[in-house]
mmCIF file of C-alpha atoms in Angstrom:
data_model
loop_
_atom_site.group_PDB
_atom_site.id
_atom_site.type_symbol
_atom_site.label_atom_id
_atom_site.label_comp_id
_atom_site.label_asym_id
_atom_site.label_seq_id
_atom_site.Cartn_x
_atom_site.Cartn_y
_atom_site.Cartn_z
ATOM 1 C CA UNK A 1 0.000 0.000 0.000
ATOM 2 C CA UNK A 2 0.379 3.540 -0.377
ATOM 3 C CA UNK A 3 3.626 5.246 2.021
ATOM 4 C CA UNK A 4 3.163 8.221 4.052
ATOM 5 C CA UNK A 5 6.541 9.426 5.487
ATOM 6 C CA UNK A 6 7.237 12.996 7.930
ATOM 7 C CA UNK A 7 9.591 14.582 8.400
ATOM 8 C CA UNK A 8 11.737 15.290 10.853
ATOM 9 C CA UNK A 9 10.027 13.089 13.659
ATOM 10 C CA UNK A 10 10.932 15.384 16.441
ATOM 11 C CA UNK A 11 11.567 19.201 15.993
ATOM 12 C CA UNK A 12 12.384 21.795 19.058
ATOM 13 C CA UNK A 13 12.560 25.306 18.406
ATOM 14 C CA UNK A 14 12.820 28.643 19.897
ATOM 15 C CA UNK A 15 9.987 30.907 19.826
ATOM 16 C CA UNK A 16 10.644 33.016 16.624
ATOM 17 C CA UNK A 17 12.277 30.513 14.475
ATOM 18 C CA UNK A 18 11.113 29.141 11.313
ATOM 19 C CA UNK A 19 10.861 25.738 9.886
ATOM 20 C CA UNK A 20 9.738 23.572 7.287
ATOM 21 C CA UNK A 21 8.468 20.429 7.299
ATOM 22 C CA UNK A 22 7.762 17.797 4.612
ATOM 23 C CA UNK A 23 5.694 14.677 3.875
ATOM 24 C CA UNK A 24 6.797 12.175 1.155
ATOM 25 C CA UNK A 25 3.857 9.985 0.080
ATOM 26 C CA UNK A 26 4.669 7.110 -2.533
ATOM 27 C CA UNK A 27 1.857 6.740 -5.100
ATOM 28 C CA UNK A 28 -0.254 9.112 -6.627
ATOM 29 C CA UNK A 29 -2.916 10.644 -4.580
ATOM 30 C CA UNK A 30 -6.357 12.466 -5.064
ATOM 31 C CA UNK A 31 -5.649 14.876 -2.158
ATOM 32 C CA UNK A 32 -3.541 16.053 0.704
ATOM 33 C CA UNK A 33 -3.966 17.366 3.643
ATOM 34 C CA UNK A 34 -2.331 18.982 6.867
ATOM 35 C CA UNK A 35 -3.485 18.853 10.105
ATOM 36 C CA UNK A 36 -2.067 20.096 13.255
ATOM 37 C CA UNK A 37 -3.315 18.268 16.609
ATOM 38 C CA UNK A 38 -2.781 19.843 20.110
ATOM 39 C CA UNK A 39 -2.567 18.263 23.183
ATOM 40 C CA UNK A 40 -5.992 17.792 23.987
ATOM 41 C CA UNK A 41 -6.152 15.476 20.606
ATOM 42 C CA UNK A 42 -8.234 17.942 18.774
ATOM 43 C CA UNK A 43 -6.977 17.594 14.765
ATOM 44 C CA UNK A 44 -7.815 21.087 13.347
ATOM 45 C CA UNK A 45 -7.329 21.085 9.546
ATOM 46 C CA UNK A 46 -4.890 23.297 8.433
ATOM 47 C CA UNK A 47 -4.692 23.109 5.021
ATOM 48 C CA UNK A 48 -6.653 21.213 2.042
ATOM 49 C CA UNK A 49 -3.825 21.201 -0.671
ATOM 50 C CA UNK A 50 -3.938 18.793 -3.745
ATOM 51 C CA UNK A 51 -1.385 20.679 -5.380
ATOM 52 C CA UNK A 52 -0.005 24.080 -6.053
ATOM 53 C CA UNK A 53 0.797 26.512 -2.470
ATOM 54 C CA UNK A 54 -1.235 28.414 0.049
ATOM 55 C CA UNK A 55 -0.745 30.730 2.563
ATOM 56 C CA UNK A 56 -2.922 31.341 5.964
ATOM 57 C CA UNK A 57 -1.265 33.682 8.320
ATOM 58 C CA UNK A 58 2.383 32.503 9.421
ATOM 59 C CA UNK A 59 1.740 29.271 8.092
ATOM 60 C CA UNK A 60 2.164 28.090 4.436
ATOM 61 C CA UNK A 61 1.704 25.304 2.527
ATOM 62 C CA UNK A 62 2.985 23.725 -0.984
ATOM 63 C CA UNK A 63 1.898 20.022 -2.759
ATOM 64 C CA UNK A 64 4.528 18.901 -5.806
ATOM 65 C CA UNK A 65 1.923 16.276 -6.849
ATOM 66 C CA UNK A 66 4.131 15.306 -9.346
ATOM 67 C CA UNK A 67 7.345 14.929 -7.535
ATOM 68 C CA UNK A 68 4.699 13.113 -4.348
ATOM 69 C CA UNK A 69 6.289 15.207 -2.037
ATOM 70 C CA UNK A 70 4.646 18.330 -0.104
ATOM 71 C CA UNK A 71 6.139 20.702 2.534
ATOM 72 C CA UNK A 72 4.360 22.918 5.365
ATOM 73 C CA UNK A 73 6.052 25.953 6.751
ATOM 74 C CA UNK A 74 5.664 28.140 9.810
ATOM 75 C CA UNK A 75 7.067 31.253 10.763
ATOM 76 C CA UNK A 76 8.044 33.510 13.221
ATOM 77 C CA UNK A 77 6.923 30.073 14.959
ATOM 78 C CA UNK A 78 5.047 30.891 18.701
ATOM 79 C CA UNK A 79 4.331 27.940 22.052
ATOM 80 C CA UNK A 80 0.801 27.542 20.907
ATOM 81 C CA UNK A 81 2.393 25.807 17.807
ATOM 82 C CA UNK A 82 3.783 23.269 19.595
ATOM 83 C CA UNK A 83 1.859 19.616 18.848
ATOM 84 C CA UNK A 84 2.246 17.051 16.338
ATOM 85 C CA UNK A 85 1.786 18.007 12.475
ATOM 86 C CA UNK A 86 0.323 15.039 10.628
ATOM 87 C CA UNK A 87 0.280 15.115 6.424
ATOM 88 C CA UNK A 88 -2.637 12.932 5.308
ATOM 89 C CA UNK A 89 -3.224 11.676 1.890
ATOM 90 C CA UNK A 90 -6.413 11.006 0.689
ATOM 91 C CA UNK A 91 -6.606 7.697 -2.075
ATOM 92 C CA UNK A 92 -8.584 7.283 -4.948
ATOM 93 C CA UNK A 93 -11.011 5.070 -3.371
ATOM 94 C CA UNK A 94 -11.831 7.631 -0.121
ATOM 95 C CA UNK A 95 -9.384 5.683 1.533
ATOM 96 C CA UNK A 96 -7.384 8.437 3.692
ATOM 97 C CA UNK A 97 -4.004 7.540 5.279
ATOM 98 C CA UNK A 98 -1.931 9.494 7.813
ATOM 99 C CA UNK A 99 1.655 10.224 8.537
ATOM 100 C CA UNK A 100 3.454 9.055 11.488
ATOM 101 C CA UNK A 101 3.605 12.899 12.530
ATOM 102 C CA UNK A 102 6.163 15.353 13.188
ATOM 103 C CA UNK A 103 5.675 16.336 16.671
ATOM 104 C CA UNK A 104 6.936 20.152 17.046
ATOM 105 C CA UNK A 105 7.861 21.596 20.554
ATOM 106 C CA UNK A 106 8.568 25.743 20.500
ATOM 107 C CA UNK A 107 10.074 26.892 23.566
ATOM 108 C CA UNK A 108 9.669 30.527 25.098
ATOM 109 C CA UNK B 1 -22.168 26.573 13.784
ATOM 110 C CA UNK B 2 -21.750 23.152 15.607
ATOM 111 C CA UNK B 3 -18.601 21.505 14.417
ATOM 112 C CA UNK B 4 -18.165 17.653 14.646
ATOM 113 C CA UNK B 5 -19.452 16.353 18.164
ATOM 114 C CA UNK B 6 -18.715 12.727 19.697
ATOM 115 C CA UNK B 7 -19.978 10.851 22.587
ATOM 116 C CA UNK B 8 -18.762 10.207 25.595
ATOM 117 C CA UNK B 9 -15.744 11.440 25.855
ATOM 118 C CA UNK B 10 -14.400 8.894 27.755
ATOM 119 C CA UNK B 11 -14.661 5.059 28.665
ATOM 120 C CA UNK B 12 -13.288 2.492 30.336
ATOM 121 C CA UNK B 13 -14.711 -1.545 29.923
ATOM 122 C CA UNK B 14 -13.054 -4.843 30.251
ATOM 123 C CA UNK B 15 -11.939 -7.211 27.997
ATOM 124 C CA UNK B 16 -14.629 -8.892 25.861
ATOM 125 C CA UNK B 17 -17.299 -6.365 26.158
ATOM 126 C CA UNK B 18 -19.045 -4.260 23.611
ATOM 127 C CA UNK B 19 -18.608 -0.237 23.749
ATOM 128 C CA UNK B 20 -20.387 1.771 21.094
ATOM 129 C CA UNK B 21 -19.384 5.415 20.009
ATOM 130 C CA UNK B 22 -21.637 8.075 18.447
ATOM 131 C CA UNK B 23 -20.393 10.824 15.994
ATOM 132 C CA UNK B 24 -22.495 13.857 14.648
ATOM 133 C CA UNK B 25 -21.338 15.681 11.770
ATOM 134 C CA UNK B 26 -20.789 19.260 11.467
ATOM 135 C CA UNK B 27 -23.859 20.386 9.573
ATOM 136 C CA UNK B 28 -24.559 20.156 6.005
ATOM 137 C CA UNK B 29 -22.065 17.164 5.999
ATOM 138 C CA UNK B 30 -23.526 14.138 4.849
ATOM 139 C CA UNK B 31 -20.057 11.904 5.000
ATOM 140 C CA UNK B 32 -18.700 10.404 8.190
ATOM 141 C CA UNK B 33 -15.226 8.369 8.183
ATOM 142 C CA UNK B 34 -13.855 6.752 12.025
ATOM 143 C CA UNK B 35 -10.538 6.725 12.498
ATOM 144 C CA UNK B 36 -8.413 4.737 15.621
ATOM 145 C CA UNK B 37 -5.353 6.782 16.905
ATOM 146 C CA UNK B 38 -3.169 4.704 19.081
ATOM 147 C CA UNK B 39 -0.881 6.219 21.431
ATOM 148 C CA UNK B 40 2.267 8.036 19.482
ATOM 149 C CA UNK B 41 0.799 7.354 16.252
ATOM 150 C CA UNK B 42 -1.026 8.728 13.572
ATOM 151 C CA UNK B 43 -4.689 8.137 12.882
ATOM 152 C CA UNK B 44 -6.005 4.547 10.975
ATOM 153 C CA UNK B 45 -8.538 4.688 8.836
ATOM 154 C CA UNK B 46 -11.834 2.499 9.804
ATOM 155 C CA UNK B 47 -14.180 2.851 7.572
ATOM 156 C CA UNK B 48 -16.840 5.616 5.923
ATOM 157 C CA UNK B 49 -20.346 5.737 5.631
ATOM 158 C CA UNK B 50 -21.925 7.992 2.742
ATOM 159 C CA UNK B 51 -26.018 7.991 2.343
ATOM 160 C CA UNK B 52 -26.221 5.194 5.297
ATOM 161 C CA UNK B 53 -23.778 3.148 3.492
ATOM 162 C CA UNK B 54 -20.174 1.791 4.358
ATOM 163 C CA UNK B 55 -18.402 3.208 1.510
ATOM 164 C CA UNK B 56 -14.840 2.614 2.206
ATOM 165 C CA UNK B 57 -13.273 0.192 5.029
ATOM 166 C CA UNK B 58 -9.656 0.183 6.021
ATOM 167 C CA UNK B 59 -7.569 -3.006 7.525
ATOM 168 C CA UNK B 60 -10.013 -3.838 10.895
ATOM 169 C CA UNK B 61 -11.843 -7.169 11.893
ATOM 170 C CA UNK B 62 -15.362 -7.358 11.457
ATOM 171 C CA UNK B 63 -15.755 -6.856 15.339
ATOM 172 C CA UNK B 64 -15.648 -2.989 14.376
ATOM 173 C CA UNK B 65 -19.167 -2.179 12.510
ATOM 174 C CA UNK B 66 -20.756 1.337 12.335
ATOM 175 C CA UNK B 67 -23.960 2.406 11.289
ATOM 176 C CA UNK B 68 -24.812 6.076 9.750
ATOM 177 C CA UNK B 69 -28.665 7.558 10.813
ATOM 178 C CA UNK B 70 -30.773 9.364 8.327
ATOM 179 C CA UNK B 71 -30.025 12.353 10.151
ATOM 180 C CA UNK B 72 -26.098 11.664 9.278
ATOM 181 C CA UNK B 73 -24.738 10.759 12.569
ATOM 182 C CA UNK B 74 -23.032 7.693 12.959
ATOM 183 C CA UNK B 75 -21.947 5.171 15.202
ATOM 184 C CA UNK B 76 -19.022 2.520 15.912
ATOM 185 C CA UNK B 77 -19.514 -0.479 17.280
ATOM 186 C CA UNK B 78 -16.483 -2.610 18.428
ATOM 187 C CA UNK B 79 -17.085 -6.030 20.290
ATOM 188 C CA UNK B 80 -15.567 -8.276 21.615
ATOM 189 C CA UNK B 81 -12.952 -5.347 22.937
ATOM 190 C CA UNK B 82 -9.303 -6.731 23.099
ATOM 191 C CA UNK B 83 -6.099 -4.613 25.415
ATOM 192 C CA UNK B 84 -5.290 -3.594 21.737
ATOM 193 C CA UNK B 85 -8.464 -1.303 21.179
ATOM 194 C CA UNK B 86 -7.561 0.951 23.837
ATOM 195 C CA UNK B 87 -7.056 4.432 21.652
ATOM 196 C CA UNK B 88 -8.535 7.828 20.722
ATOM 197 C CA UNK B 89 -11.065 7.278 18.296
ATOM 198 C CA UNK B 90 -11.712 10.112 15.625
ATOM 199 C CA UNK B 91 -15.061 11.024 13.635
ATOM 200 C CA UNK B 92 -14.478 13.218 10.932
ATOM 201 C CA UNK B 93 -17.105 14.608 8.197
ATOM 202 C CA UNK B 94 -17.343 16.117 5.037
ATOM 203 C CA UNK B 95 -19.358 16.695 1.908
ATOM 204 C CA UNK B 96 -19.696 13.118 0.239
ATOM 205 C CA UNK B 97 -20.131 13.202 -3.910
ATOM 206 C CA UNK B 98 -17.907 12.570 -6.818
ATOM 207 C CA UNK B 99 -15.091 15.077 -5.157
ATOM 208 C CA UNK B 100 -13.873 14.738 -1.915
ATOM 209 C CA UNK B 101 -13.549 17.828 0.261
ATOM 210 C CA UNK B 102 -11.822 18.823 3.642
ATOM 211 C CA UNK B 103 -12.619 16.533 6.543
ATOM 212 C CA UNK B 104 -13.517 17.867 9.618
ATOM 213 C CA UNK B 105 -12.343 16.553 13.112
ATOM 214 C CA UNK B 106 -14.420 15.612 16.240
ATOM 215 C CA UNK B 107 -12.617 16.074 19.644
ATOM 216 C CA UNK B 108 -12.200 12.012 19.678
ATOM 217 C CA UNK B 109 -13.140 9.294 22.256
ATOM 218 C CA UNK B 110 -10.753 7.682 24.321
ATOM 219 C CA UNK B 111 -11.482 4.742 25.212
ATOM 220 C CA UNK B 112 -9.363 2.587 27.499
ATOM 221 C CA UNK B 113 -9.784 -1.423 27.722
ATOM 222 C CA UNK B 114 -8.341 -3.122 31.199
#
């Protein structure tokens, strides 16, 4: 079946940093997603991104369908960022399958 | 508004017995997928119901079943519940039909077996 890989597992910043992270999937794919879940467990959907880039506030997104590969950034990065990112990829048959997560700590 | 709700938020039972979880979908959504996150992972895919059908299932036994309502809530039904099950369990919903669109999470159920 279909591979979802994140990266970096782990990630520890300080408050004001940027950083990118990036999901790897290895088939083709009818969508992708990002979703950021806090500690509560709550996923909140961050982005909805087949292809091409998007931008919501400090937070940005781009899908290279072609090359299976997409990549979420953050900026000026803040605490209430910290969680774990997950990149899910969403099959031709409504199947959807998740990352392992990268889980991002930002310290004060 | 009301987003995605799920019921209870919390259980505990024992081994062998039957627990069954309830999901309603933010409104207009008439798509519901269940998902079981285990601890430190990432969320498995169950299955989906579209128009009170299962649509889609992903790699579970048969003791996991779910049911959608006319009304488009749903519920998950696991039996026979093994140490294993213990995990948050995710509804999500969107807009069903030919193209997909963004799911929407619910807060999750975590259920613990002993």
């Amino acid at each position: 079946g279909i591979q979802v890989e994140q990266s970096p597992p782990d990630l520890i910043l300080q408050e004001g940093a940027n950083s990118t992270l990036r999901c790897n999937f290895s088939d083709s794919v009818n969508n992708l997603q990002w979703f950021h879940q806090n500690p509560w467990g709550q996923l909140i959907n961050l982005f909805y991104i087949p292809s091409g880039t998007k931008q919501n506030g400090r937070l940005s997104a781009t899908t290279v369908a072609t090359e299976r590969y997409s990549l979420l950034y953050i900026s000026s990065s803040q605490t209430t960022d910290s969680g774990v990112y997950f990149c899910a990829v969403e099959l031709w048959n409504n199947d959807m399958r998740f990352g392992a997560g990268t889980r991002l700590t930002v310290k004060p | 508004d009301a987003g995605v709700t799920q019921s209870p938020t919390h259980l505990i039972k024992t081994r062998g017995q039957q627990v069954t979880l309830r999901c309603s979908p933010k409104s207009g959504h008439d798509t519901v997928s269940w998902y079981q996150q285990a601890l430190g992972q990432g969320p498995q895919f169950i299955f989906q119901y579209y128009e009170e059908e299962e649509r889609q299932r992903g790699n579970f036994p048969d003791r996991f079943s779910g049911h959608q309502f006319p009304n488009y809530s749903s519920e998950l039904n696991v039996n026979a519940l093994l140490l294993g099950d213990s995990a948050l369990y995710l509804c999500a919903s969107s807009l069903g039909g030919p193209i997909q669109e963004t799911q929407y999470f619910g807060p999750g159920t975590r259920l613990l077996v002993l």
